[in-house]
Amino acid sequence: MVVVLGIGRKKCAGKLVGISKEILNDIPRLFNIFFQAIVESRATILNIVTTIFPENEGYHGCTFFATLAQSHAWLETTPELGTIEYEIETCGNETNPQKFVDHLSISLRSLL
């Protein structure tokens, strides 16, 4: 669901649960899904920072943060809980944050 924050400002955020630790530990695949989700939203990527957290019980959590020409997007994994949290916020009428959410959901469901 897209929340309109003001003239031209839109935000989507959510949490996906029940994702296996193996999927959450495949950081290159998750990065590609995150990147493609931003592309699908029609936002312009200026920079992406990836943080991989120290191993915990054989698994790494990670955070991707993208600075967009229109604002920002992020995704964070918590393997011990089997979750991914995400947010995208954009300004302007050329972007569609719901497409970001749709791509994440469809891509991750296809891995289950």
PDB file of N, CA and C in Angstrom:
ATOM      1  N   MET A   1       0.839  -1.179   0.000  1.00  0.00           N
ATOM      2  CA  MET A   1       0.000   0.000   0.000  1.00  0.00           C
ATOM      3  C   MET A   1       0.884   1.242   0.000  1.00  0.00           C
ATOM      4  N   VAL A   2       0.579   2.180  -0.852  1.00  0.00           N
ATOM      5  CA  VAL A   2       1.324   3.435  -0.941  1.00  0.00           C
ATOM      6  C   VAL A   2       0.659   4.454  -0.029  1.00  0.00           C
ATOM      7  N   VAL A   3       1.460   5.085   0.809  1.00  0.00           N
ATOM      8  CA  VAL A   3       0.978   6.171   1.653  1.00  0.00           C
ATOM      9  C   VAL A   3       1.469   7.470   1.039  1.00  0.00           C
ATOM     10  N   VAL A   4       0.565   8.399   0.788  1.00  0.00           N
ATOM     11  CA  VAL A   4       0.932   9.705   0.243  1.00  0.00           C
ATOM     12  C   VAL A   4       1.244  10.617   1.416  1.00  0.00           C
ATOM     13  N   LEU A   5       2.477  11.136   1.454  1.00  0.00           N
ATOM     14  CA  LEU A   5       2.936  11.954   2.573  1.00  0.00           C
ATOM     15  C   LEU A   5       2.753  13.443   2.334  1.00  0.00           C
ATOM     16  N   GLY A   6       2.481  13.820   1.151  1.00  0.00           N
ATOM     17  CA  GLY A   6       2.327  15.218   0.786  1.00  0.00           C
ATOM     18  C   GLY A   6       2.377  15.299  -0.722  1.00  0.00           C
ATOM     19  N   ILE A   7       2.406  16.473  -1.238  1.00  0.00           N
ATOM     20  CA  ILE A   7       2.406  16.640  -2.688  1.00  0.00           C
ATOM     21  C   ILE A   7       3.610  15.916  -3.288  1.00  0.00           C
ATOM     22  N   GLY A   8       3.330  14.866  -4.041  1.00  0.00           N
ATOM     23  CA  GLY A   8       4.379  14.134  -4.734  1.00  0.00           C
ATOM     24  C   GLY A   8       5.209  13.187  -3.890  1.00  0.00           C
ATOM     25  N   ARG A   9       4.995  13.128  -2.567  1.00  0.00           N
ATOM     26  CA  ARG A   9       5.782  12.241  -1.700  1.00  0.00           C
ATOM     27  C   ARG A   9       4.995  10.974  -1.414  1.00  0.00           C
ATOM     28  N   LYS A  10       5.637   9.810  -1.640  1.00  0.00           N
ATOM     29  CA  LYS A  10       4.988   8.520  -1.433  1.00  0.00           C
ATOM     30  C   LYS A  10       5.924   7.596  -0.667  1.00  0.00           C
ATOM     31  N   LYS A  11       5.329   6.720   0.156  1.00  0.00           N
ATOM     32  CA  LYS A  11       6.135   5.818   0.969  1.00  0.00           C
ATOM     33  C   LYS A  11       5.461   4.461   1.067  1.00  0.00           C
ATOM     34  N   CYS A  12       6.265   3.404   0.973  1.00  0.00           N
ATOM     35  CA  CYS A  12       5.814   2.035   1.227  1.00  0.00           C
ATOM     36  C   CYS A  12       6.806   1.417   2.200  1.00  0.00           C
ATOM     37  N   ALA A  13       6.307   0.705   3.177  1.00  0.00           N
ATOM     38  CA  ALA A  13       7.168   0.009   4.127  1.00  0.00           C
ATOM     39  C   ALA A  13       6.469  -1.270   4.540  1.00  0.00           C
ATOM     40  N   GLY A  14       7.257  -2.243   4.930  1.00  0.00           N
ATOM     41  CA  GLY A  14       6.641  -3.488   5.358  1.00  0.00           C
ATOM     42  C   GLY A  14       7.648  -4.475   5.889  1.00  0.00           C
ATOM     43  N   LYS A  15       7.128  -5.654   6.189  1.00  0.00           N
ATOM     44  CA  LYS A  15       7.929  -6.726   6.752  1.00  0.00           C
ATOM     45  C   LYS A  15       7.457  -8.034   6.137  1.00  0.00           C
ATOM     46  N   LEU A  16       8.401  -8.844   5.685  1.00  0.00           N
ATOM     47  CA  LEU A  16       8.115 -10.174   5.171  1.00  0.00           C
ATOM     48  C   LEU A  16       8.620 -11.175   6.203  1.00  0.00           C
ATOM     49  N   VAL A  17       7.808 -12.162   6.539  1.00  0.00           N
ATOM     50  CA  VAL A  17       8.168 -13.126   7.585  1.00  0.00           C
ATOM     51  C   VAL A  17       8.167 -14.547   7.025  1.00  0.00           C
ATOM     52  N   GLY A  18       8.777 -15.455   7.779  1.00  0.00           N
ATOM     53  CA  GLY A  18       8.782 -16.858   7.388  1.00  0.00           C
ATOM     54  C   GLY A  18       9.755 -17.188   6.278  1.00  0.00           C
ATOM     55  N   ILE A  19      10.825 -16.419   6.159  1.00  0.00           N
ATOM     56  CA  ILE A  19      11.821 -16.635   5.106  1.00  0.00           C
ATOM     57  C   ILE A  19      12.969 -17.454   5.698  1.00  0.00           C
ATOM     58  N   SER A  20      13.402 -18.471   4.987  1.00  0.00           N
ATOM     59  CA  SER A  20      14.438 -19.363   5.515  1.00  0.00           C
ATOM     60  C   SER A  20      15.763 -18.625   5.695  1.00  0.00           C
ATOM     61  N   LYS A  21      16.543 -19.130   6.652  1.00  0.00           N
ATOM     62  CA  LYS A  21      17.863 -18.553   6.899  1.00  0.00           C
ATOM     63  C   LYS A  21      18.758 -18.690   5.673  1.00  0.00           C
ATOM     64  N   GLU A  22      18.585 -19.771   4.927  1.00  0.00           N
ATOM     65  CA  GLU A  22      19.409 -19.984   3.737  1.00  0.00           C
ATOM     66  C   GLU A  22      19.158 -18.892   2.700  1.00  0.00           C
ATOM     67  N   ILE A  23      17.896 -18.544   2.484  1.00  0.00           N
ATOM     68  CA  ILE A  23      17.572 -17.464   1.542  1.00  0.00           C
ATOM     69  C   ILE A  23      18.115 -16.142   2.064  1.00  0.00           C
ATOM     70  N   LEU A  24      17.928 -15.885   3.357  1.00  0.00           N
ATOM     71  CA  LEU A  24      18.389 -14.626   3.943  1.00  0.00           C
ATOM     72  C   LEU A  24      19.912 -14.524   3.970  1.00  0.00           C
ATOM     73  N   ASN A  25      20.595 -15.653   3.898  1.00  0.00           N
ATOM     74  CA  ASN A  25      22.056 -15.655   3.897  1.00  0.00           C
ATOM     75  C   ASN A  25      22.633 -15.525   2.487  1.00  0.00           C
ATOM     76  N   ASP A  26      21.789 -15.566   1.468  1.00  0.00           N
ATOM     77  CA  ASP A  26      22.240 -15.422   0.075  1.00  0.00           C
ATOM     78  C   ASP A  26      22.260 -13.932  -0.276  1.00  0.00           C
ATOM     79  N   ILE A  27      23.244 -13.239   0.256  1.00  0.00           N
ATOM     80  CA  ILE A  27      23.301 -11.782   0.164  1.00  0.00           C
ATOM     81  C   ILE A  27      23.410 -11.289  -1.280  1.00  0.00           C
ATOM     82  N   PRO A  28      24.208 -11.908  -2.148  1.00  0.00           N
ATOM     83  CA  PRO A  28      24.227 -11.434  -3.546  1.00  0.00           C
ATOM     84  C   PRO A  28      22.854 -11.530  -4.223  1.00  0.00           C
ATOM     85  N   ARG A  29      22.130 -12.608  -3.985  1.00  0.00           N
ATOM     86  CA  ARG A  29      20.799 -12.746  -4.586  1.00  0.00           C
ATOM     87  C   ARG A  29      19.851 -11.684  -4.030  1.00  0.00           C
ATOM     88  N   LEU A  30      19.893 -11.456  -2.716  1.00  0.00           N
ATOM     89  CA  LEU A  30      19.030 -10.434  -2.114  1.00  0.00           C
ATOM     90  C   LEU A  30      19.368  -9.047  -2.653  1.00  0.00           C
ATOM     91  N   PHE A  31      20.658  -8.777  -2.834  1.00  0.00           N
ATOM     92  CA  PHE A  31      21.054  -7.488  -3.402  1.00  0.00           C
ATOM     93  C   PHE A  31      20.450  -7.310  -4.793  1.00  0.00           C
ATOM     94  N   ASN A  32      20.533  -8.342  -5.617  1.00  0.00           N
ATOM     95  CA  ASN A  32      19.974  -8.253  -6.970  1.00  0.00           C
ATOM     96  C   ASN A  32      18.468  -8.021  -6.948  1.00  0.00           C
ATOM     97  N   ILE A  33      17.768  -8.676  -6.028  1.00  0.00           N
ATOM     98  CA  ILE A  33      16.318  -8.475  -5.900  1.00  0.00           C
ATOM     99  C   ILE A  33      16.029  -7.038  -5.476  1.00  0.00           C
ATOM    100  N   PHE A  34      16.776  -6.529  -4.492  1.00  0.00           N
ATOM    101  CA  PHE A  34      16.616  -5.150  -4.017  1.00  0.00           C
ATOM    102  C   PHE A  34      16.873  -4.155  -5.151  1.00  0.00           C
ATOM    103  N   PHE A  35      17.973  -4.346  -5.862  1.00  0.00           N
ATOM    104  CA  PHE A  35      18.334  -3.456  -6.969  1.00  0.00           C
ATOM    105  C   PHE A  35      17.235  -3.447  -8.033  1.00  0.00           C
ATOM    106  N   GLN A  36      16.786  -4.630  -8.431  1.00  0.00           N
ATOM    107  CA  GLN A  36      15.762  -4.715  -9.473  1.00  0.00           C
ATOM    108  C   GLN A  36      14.438  -4.124  -8.997  1.00  0.00           C
ATOM    109  N   ALA A  37      14.126  -4.265  -7.705  1.00  0.00           N
ATOM    110  CA  ALA A  37      12.896  -3.671  -7.160  1.00  0.00           C
ATOM    111  C   ALA A  37      12.926  -2.149  -7.301  1.00  0.00           C
ATOM    112  N   ILE A  38      14.087  -1.552  -7.062  1.00  0.00           N
ATOM    113  CA  ILE A  38      14.214  -0.101  -7.234  1.00  0.00           C
ATOM    114  C   ILE A  38      14.036   0.272  -8.702  1.00  0.00           C
ATOM    115  N   VAL A  39      14.670  -0.484  -9.580  1.00  0.00           N
ATOM    116  CA  VAL A  39      14.519  -0.231 -11.023  1.00  0.00           C
ATOM    117  C   VAL A  39      13.044  -0.299 -11.412  1.00  0.00           C
ATOM    118  N   GLU A  40      12.332  -1.311 -10.908  1.00  0.00           N
ATOM    119  CA  GLU A  40      10.904  -1.469 -11.219  1.00  0.00           C
ATOM    120  C   GLU A  40      10.085  -0.261 -10.762  1.00  0.00           C
ATOM    121  N   SER A  41      10.516   0.374  -9.669  1.00  0.00           N
ATOM    122  CA  SER A  41       9.781   1.536  -9.145  1.00  0.00           C
ATOM    123  C   SER A  41      10.021   2.801  -9.970  1.00  0.00           C
ATOM    124  N   ARG A  42      10.950   2.726 -10.897  1.00  0.00           N
ATOM    125  CA  ARG A  42      11.334   3.845 -11.761  1.00  0.00           C
ATOM    126  C   ARG A  42      12.072   4.951 -10.994  1.00  0.00           C
ATOM    127  N   ALA A  43      12.650   4.613  -9.852  1.00  0.00           N
ATOM    128  CA  ALA A  43      13.479   5.568  -9.119  1.00  0.00           C
ATOM    129  C   ALA A  43      14.895   5.538  -9.699  1.00  0.00           C
ATOM    130  N   THR A  44      15.627   6.612  -9.486  1.00  0.00           N
ATOM    131  CA  THR A  44      17.000   6.733  -9.975  1.00  0.00           C
ATOM    132  C   THR A  44      17.962   6.489  -8.820  1.00  0.00           C
ATOM    133  N   ILE A  45      18.795   5.467  -8.951  1.00  0.00           N
ATOM    134  CA  ILE A  45      19.751   5.108  -7.904  1.00  0.00           C
ATOM    135  C   ILE A  45      20.985   6.000  -8.018  1.00  0.00           C
ATOM    136  N   LEU A  46      21.325   6.665  -6.914  1.00  0.00           N
ATOM    137  CA  LEU A  46      22.549   7.464  -6.857  1.00  0.00           C
ATOM    138  C   LEU A  46      23.676   6.691  -6.191  1.00  0.00           C
ATOM    139  N   ASN A  47      23.334   5.894  -5.174  1.00  0.00           N
ATOM    140  CA  ASN A  47      24.342   5.175  -4.407  1.00  0.00           C
ATOM    141  C   ASN A  47      23.654   4.062  -3.619  1.00  0.00           C
ATOM    142  N   ILE A  48      24.350   2.945  -3.442  1.00  0.00           N
ATOM    143  CA  ILE A  48      23.852   1.884  -2.562  1.00  0.00           C
ATOM    144  C   ILE A  48      24.980   1.490  -1.620  1.00  0.00           C
ATOM    145  N   VAL A  49      24.665   1.447  -0.329  1.00  0.00           N
ATOM    146  CA  VAL A  49      25.608   0.999   0.690  1.00  0.00           C
ATOM    147  C   VAL A  49      25.112  -0.349   1.202  1.00  0.00           C
ATOM    148  N   THR A  50      26.013  -1.318   1.239  1.00  0.00           N
ATOM    149  CA  THR A  50      25.695  -2.646   1.757  1.00  0.00           C
ATOM    150  C   THR A  50      26.473  -2.860   3.043  1.00  0.00           C
ATOM    151  N   THR A  51      25.785  -3.260   4.096  1.00  0.00           N
ATOM    152  CA  THR A  51      26.424  -3.610   5.358  1.00  0.00           C
ATOM    153  C   THR A  51      26.096  -5.065   5.652  1.00  0.00           C
ATOM    154  N   ILE A  52      27.133  -5.869   5.852  1.00  0.00           N
ATOM    155  CA  ILE A  52      26.955  -7.270   6.223  1.00  0.00           C
ATOM    156  C   ILE A  52      27.405  -7.396   7.671  1.00  0.00           C
ATOM    157  N   PHE A  53      26.510  -7.875   8.513  1.00  0.00           N
ATOM    158  CA  PHE A  53      26.783  -7.947   9.941  1.00  0.00           C
ATOM    159  C   PHE A  53      27.556  -9.218  10.282  1.00  0.00           C
ATOM    160  N   PRO A  54      28.268  -9.213  11.417  1.00  0.00           N
ATOM    161  CA  PRO A  54      29.044 -10.391  11.806  1.00  0.00           C
ATOM    162  C   PRO A  54      28.156 -11.641  11.890  1.00  0.00           C
ATOM    163  N   GLU A  55      28.799 -12.763  11.616  1.00  0.00           N
ATOM    164  CA  GLU A  55      28.095 -14.042  11.618  1.00  0.00           C
ATOM    165  C   GLU A  55      27.486 -14.325  12.989  1.00  0.00           C
ATOM    166  N   ASN A  56      26.263 -14.839  12.970  1.00  0.00           N
ATOM    167  CA  ASN A  56      25.557 -15.238  14.188  1.00  0.00           C
ATOM    168  C   ASN A  56      24.938 -16.600  13.904  1.00  0.00           C
ATOM    169  N   GLU A  57      25.447 -17.629  14.564  1.00  0.00           N
ATOM    170  CA  GLU A  57      24.955 -18.999  14.365  1.00  0.00           C
ATOM    171  C   GLU A  57      25.053 -19.429  12.901  1.00  0.00           C
ATOM    172  N   GLY A  58      26.116 -18.993  12.220  1.00  0.00           N
ATOM    173  CA  GLY A  58      26.343 -19.405  10.841  1.00  0.00           C
ATOM    174  C   GLY A  58      25.673 -18.545   9.788  1.00  0.00           C
ATOM    175  N   TYR A  59      24.984 -17.495  10.195  1.00  0.00           N
ATOM    176  CA  TYR A  59      24.260 -16.652   9.240  1.00  0.00           C
ATOM    177  C   TYR A  59      24.610 -15.189   9.454  1.00  0.00           C
ATOM    178  N   HIS A  60      24.572 -14.430   8.348  1.00  0.00           N
ATOM    179  CA  HIS A  60      24.852 -12.998   8.381  1.00  0.00           C
ATOM    180  C   HIS A  60      23.566 -12.231   8.103  1.00  0.00           C
ATOM    181  N   GLY A  61      23.276 -11.230   8.919  1.00  0.00           N
ATOM    182  CA  GLY A  61      22.229 -10.277   8.559  1.00  0.00           C
ATOM    183  C   GLY A  61      22.853  -9.228   7.653  1.00  0.00           C
ATOM    184  N   CYS A  62      22.027  -8.512   6.919  1.00  0.00           N
ATOM    185  CA  CYS A  62      22.563  -7.456   6.066  1.00  0.00           C
ATOM    186  C   CYS A  62      21.551  -6.324   5.945  1.00  0.00           C
ATOM    187  N   THR A  63      22.069  -5.166   5.601  1.00  0.00           N
ATOM    188  CA  THR A  63      21.248  -3.999   5.306  1.00  0.00           C
ATOM    189  C   THR A  63      21.740  -3.399   4.001  1.00  0.00           C
ATOM    190  N   PHE A  64      20.799  -3.096   3.126  1.00  0.00           N
ATOM    191  CA  PHE A  64      21.085  -2.341   1.905  1.00  0.00           C
ATOM    192  C   PHE A  64      20.390  -0.996   2.059  1.00  0.00           C
ATOM    193  N   PHE A  65      21.117   0.083   1.798  1.00  0.00           N
ATOM    194  CA  PHE A  65      20.522   1.422   1.831  1.00  0.00           C
ATOM    195  C   PHE A  65      20.843   2.111   0.514  1.00  0.00           C
ATOM    196  N   ALA A  66      19.805   2.508  -0.203  1.00  0.00           N
ATOM    197  CA  ALA A  66      19.982   3.188  -1.489  1.00  0.00           C
ATOM    198  C   ALA A  66      19.580   4.644  -1.362  1.00  0.00           C
ATOM    199  N   THR A  67      20.486   5.522  -1.759  1.00  0.00           N
ATOM    200  CA  THR A  67      20.145   6.928  -1.913  1.00  0.00           C
ATOM    201  C   THR A  67      19.611   7.080  -3.326  1.00  0.00           C
ATOM    202  N   LEU A  68      18.411   7.596  -3.427  1.00  0.00           N
ATOM    203  CA  LEU A  68      17.753   7.768  -4.719  1.00  0.00           C
ATOM    204  C   LEU A  68      17.690   9.245  -5.067  1.00  0.00           C
ATOM    205  N   ALA A  69      17.643   9.562  -6.333  1.00  0.00           N
ATOM    206  CA  ALA A  69      17.449  10.953  -6.741  1.00  0.00           C
ATOM    207  C   ALA A  69      16.134  11.466  -6.172  1.00  0.00           C
ATOM    208  N   GLN A  70      15.197  10.553  -5.919  1.00  0.00           N
ATOM    209  CA  GLN A  70      13.873  10.924  -5.421  1.00  0.00           C
ATOM    210  C   GLN A  70      13.733  10.736  -3.909  1.00  0.00           C
ATOM    211  N   SER A  71      14.691  10.165  -3.204  1.00  0.00           N
ATOM    212  CA  SER A  71      14.720  10.019  -1.752  1.00  0.00           C
ATOM    213  C   SER A  71      15.551   8.803  -1.368  1.00  0.00           C
ATOM    214  N   HIS A  72      14.934   7.717  -0.856  1.00  0.00           N
ATOM    215  CA  HIS A  72      15.723   6.579  -0.376  1.00  0.00           C
ATOM    216  C   HIS A  72      14.914   5.280  -0.384  1.00  0.00           C
ATOM    217  N   ALA A  73      15.652   4.163  -0.264  1.00  0.00           N
ATOM    218  CA  ALA A  73      15.058   2.838  -0.072  1.00  0.00           C
ATOM    219  C   ALA A  73      16.027   2.028   0.778  1.00  0.00           C
ATOM    220  N   TRP A  74      15.479   1.125   1.584  1.00  0.00           N
ATOM    221  CA  TRP A  74      16.350   0.230   2.347  1.00  0.00           C
ATOM    222  C   TRP A  74      15.685  -1.125   2.533  1.00  0.00           C
ATOM    223  N   LEU A  75      16.531  -2.112   2.818  1.00  0.00           N
ATOM    224  CA  LEU A  75      16.085  -3.470   3.096  1.00  0.00           C
ATOM    225  C   LEU A  75      17.016  -4.027   4.156  1.00  0.00           C
ATOM    226  N   GLU A  76      16.448  -4.700   5.158  1.00  0.00           N
ATOM    227  CA  GLU A  76      17.258  -5.280   6.228  1.00  0.00           C
ATOM    228  C   GLU A  76      16.784  -6.689   6.524  1.00  0.00           C
ATOM    229  N   THR A  77      17.735  -7.614   6.660  1.00  0.00           N
ATOM    230  CA  THR A  77      17.391  -8.994   6.989  1.00  0.00           C
ATOM    231  C   THR A  77      17.700  -9.284   8.451  1.00  0.00           C
ATOM    232  N   THR A  78      16.924 -10.185   9.028  1.00  0.00           N
ATOM    233  CA  THR A  78      17.188 -10.709  10.365  1.00  0.00           C
ATOM    234  C   THR A  78      17.025 -12.226  10.276  1.00  0.00           C
ATOM    235  N   PRO A  79      18.108 -12.943   9.935  1.00  0.00           N
ATOM    236  CA  PRO A  79      17.998 -14.384   9.712  1.00  0.00           C
ATOM    237  C   PRO A  79      17.472 -15.160  10.917  1.00  0.00           C
ATOM    238  N   GLU A  80      17.868 -14.762  12.123  1.00  0.00           N
ATOM    239  CA  GLU A  80      17.418 -15.514  13.301  1.00  0.00           C
ATOM    240  C   GLU A  80      15.906 -15.414  13.510  1.00  0.00           C
ATOM    241  N   LEU A  81      15.269 -14.397  12.933  1.00  0.00           N
ATOM    242  CA  LEU A  81      13.810 -14.254  13.015  1.00  0.00           C
ATOM    243  C   LEU A  81      13.116 -14.628  11.703  1.00  0.00           C
ATOM    244  N   GLY A  82      13.902 -14.841  10.644  1.00  0.00           N
ATOM    245  CA  GLY A  82      13.328 -15.178   9.338  1.00  0.00           C
ATOM    246  C   GLY A  82      12.571 -14.020   8.708  1.00  0.00           C
ATOM    247  N   THR A  83      13.101 -12.787   8.883  1.00  0.00           N
ATOM    248  CA  THR A  83      12.371 -11.610   8.403  1.00  0.00           C
ATOM    249  C   THR A  83      13.217 -10.722   7.494  1.00  0.00           C
ATOM    250  N   ILE A  84      12.495  -9.990   6.657  1.00  0.00           N
ATOM    251  CA  ILE A  84      13.047  -8.888   5.872  1.00  0.00           C
ATOM    252  C   ILE A  84      12.138  -7.693   6.116  1.00  0.00           C
ATOM    253  N   GLU A  85      12.728  -6.571   6.490  1.00  0.00           N
ATOM    254  CA  GLU A  85      11.981  -5.319   6.591  1.00  0.00           C
ATOM    255  C   GLU A  85      12.475  -4.406   5.482  1.00  0.00           C
ATOM    256  N   TYR A  86      11.586  -3.548   4.989  1.00  0.00           N
ATOM    257  CA  TYR A  86      11.944  -2.696   3.860  1.00  0.00           C
ATOM    258  C   TYR A  86      11.153  -1.397   3.901  1.00  0.00           C
ATOM    259  N   GLU A  87      11.685  -0.421   3.160  1.00  0.00           N
ATOM    260  CA  GLU A  87      10.992   0.861   2.998  1.00  0.00           C
ATOM    261  C   GLU A  87      11.493   1.514   1.719  1.00  0.00           C
ATOM    262  N   ILE A  88      10.608   2.195   1.060  1.00  0.00           N
ATOM    263  CA  ILE A  88      10.984   3.069  -0.047  1.00  0.00           C
ATOM    264  C   ILE A  88      10.161   4.339   0.099  1.00  0.00           C
ATOM    265  N   GLU A  89      10.824   5.466  -0.023  1.00  0.00           N
ATOM    266  CA  GLU A  89      10.138   6.760  -0.008  1.00  0.00           C
ATOM    267  C   GLU A  89      10.615   7.536  -1.224  1.00  0.00           C
ATOM    268  N   THR A  90       9.665   8.108  -1.939  1.00  0.00           N
ATOM    269  CA  THR A  90      10.016   8.844  -3.156  1.00  0.00           C
ATOM    270  C   THR A  90       9.273  10.168  -3.225  1.00  0.00           C
ATOM    271  N   CYS A  91       9.842  11.075  -3.974  1.00  0.00           N
ATOM    272  CA  CYS A  91       9.211  12.355  -4.290  1.00  0.00           C
ATOM    273  C   CYS A  91       9.003  12.408  -5.798  1.00  0.00           C
ATOM    274  N   GLY A  92       8.000  13.130  -6.218  1.00  0.00           N
ATOM    275  CA  GLY A  92       7.744  13.274  -7.650  1.00  0.00           C
ATOM    276  C   GLY A  92       6.723  12.273  -8.139  1.00  0.00           C
ATOM    277  N   ASN A  93       6.228  12.520  -9.320  1.00  0.00           N
ATOM    278  CA  ASN A  93       5.169  11.684  -9.879  1.00  0.00           C
ATOM    279  C   ASN A  93       5.677  10.585 -10.799  1.00  0.00           C
ATOM    280  N   GLU A  94       6.973  10.570 -11.095  1.00  0.00           N
ATOM    281  CA  GLU A  94       7.488   9.588 -12.052  1.00  0.00           C
ATOM    282  C   GLU A  94       7.760   8.220 -11.434  1.00  0.00           C
ATOM    283  N   THR A  95       7.748   8.110 -10.105  1.00  0.00           N
ATOM    284  CA  THR A  95       8.053   6.837  -9.449  1.00  0.00           C
ATOM    285  C   THR A  95       6.786   6.137  -8.971  1.00  0.00           C
ATOM    286  N   ASN A  96       6.924   4.817  -8.761  1.00  0.00           N
ATOM    287  CA  ASN A  96       5.813   4.016  -8.257  1.00  0.00           C
ATOM    288  C   ASN A  96       6.350   3.065  -7.185  1.00  0.00           C
ATOM    289  N   PRO A  97       6.348   3.481  -5.901  1.00  0.00           N
ATOM    290  CA  PRO A  97       6.895   2.651  -4.837  1.00  0.00           C
ATOM    291  C   PRO A  97       6.203   1.290  -4.700  1.00  0.00           C
ATOM    292  N   GLN A  98       4.944   1.195  -5.095  1.00  0.00           N
ATOM    293  CA  GLN A  98       4.244  -0.089  -4.994  1.00  0.00           C
ATOM    294  C   GLN A  98       4.914  -1.150  -5.866  1.00  0.00           C
ATOM    295  N   LYS A  99       5.506  -0.730  -6.978  1.00  0.00           N
ATOM    296  CA  LYS A  99       6.219  -1.681  -7.846  1.00  0.00           C
ATOM    297  C   LYS A  99       7.446  -2.253  -7.133  1.00  0.00           C
ATOM    298  N   PHE A 100       8.089  -1.462  -6.272  1.00  0.00           N
ATOM    299  CA  PHE A 100       9.202  -1.929  -5.440  1.00  0.00           C
ATOM    300  C   PHE A 100       8.721  -3.065  -4.548  1.00  0.00           C
ATOM    301  N   VAL A 101       7.610  -2.838  -3.857  1.00  0.00           N
ATOM    302  CA  VAL A 101       7.041  -3.838  -2.948  1.00  0.00           C
ATOM    303  C   VAL A 101       6.626  -5.088  -3.720  1.00  0.00           C
ATOM    304  N   ASP A 102       5.956  -4.901  -4.833  1.00  0.00           N
ATOM    305  CA  ASP A 102       5.497  -6.040  -5.633  1.00  0.00           C
ATOM    306  C   ASP A 102       6.672  -6.901  -6.084  1.00  0.00           C
ATOM    307  N   HIS A 103       7.741  -6.250  -6.546  1.00  0.00           N
ATOM    308  CA  HIS A 103       8.902  -7.016  -7.019  1.00  0.00           C
ATOM    309  C   HIS A 103       9.541  -7.790  -5.867  1.00  0.00           C
ATOM    310  N   LEU A 104       9.706  -7.156  -4.706  1.00  0.00           N
ATOM    311  CA  LEU A 104      10.273  -7.865  -3.553  1.00  0.00           C
ATOM    312  C   LEU A 104       9.427  -9.086  -3.211  1.00  0.00           C
ATOM    313  N   SER A 105       8.131  -8.892  -3.097  1.00  0.00           N
ATOM    314  CA  SER A 105       7.227  -9.978  -2.694  1.00  0.00           C
ATOM    315  C   SER A 105       7.246 -11.132  -3.689  1.00  0.00           C
ATOM    316  N   ILE A 106       7.100 -10.823  -4.958  1.00  0.00           N
ATOM    317  CA  ILE A 106       7.061 -11.868  -5.993  1.00  0.00           C
ATOM    318  C   ILE A 106       8.399 -12.603  -6.070  1.00  0.00           C
ATOM    319  N   SER A 107       9.495 -11.861  -6.048  1.00  0.00           N
ATOM    320  CA  SER A 107      10.821 -12.480  -6.162  1.00  0.00           C
ATOM    321  C   SER A 107      11.130 -13.372  -4.971  1.00  0.00           C
ATOM    322  N   LEU A 108      10.800 -12.916  -3.778  1.00  0.00           N
ATOM    323  CA  LEU A 108      11.093 -13.718  -2.589  1.00  0.00           C
ATOM    324  C   LEU A 108      10.170 -14.927  -2.496  1.00  0.00           C
ATOM    325  N   ARG A 109       8.911 -14.767  -2.866  1.00  0.00           N
ATOM    326  CA  ARG A 109       7.992 -15.914  -2.867  1.00  0.00           C
ATOM    327  C   ARG A 109       8.461 -16.986  -3.838  1.00  0.00           C
ATOM    328  N   SER A 110       9.061 -16.572  -4.949  1.00  0.00           N
ATOM    329  CA  SER A 110       9.526 -17.549  -5.942  1.00  0.00           C
ATOM    330  C   SER A 110      10.687 -18.392  -5.408  1.00  0.00           C
ATOM    331  N   LEU A 111      11.361 -17.932  -4.354  1.00  0.00           N
ATOM    332  CA  LEU A 111      12.477 -18.677  -3.769  1.00  0.00           C
ATOM    333  C   LEU A 111      12.025 -19.685  -2.723  1.00  0.00           C
ATOM    334  N   LEU A 112      10.794 -19.559  -2.266  1.00  0.00           N
ATOM    335  CA  LEU A 112      10.311 -20.438  -1.184  1.00  0.00           C
ATOM    336  C   LEU A 112      10.003 -21.828  -1.678  1.00  0.00           C
TER     337      LEU A 112
END
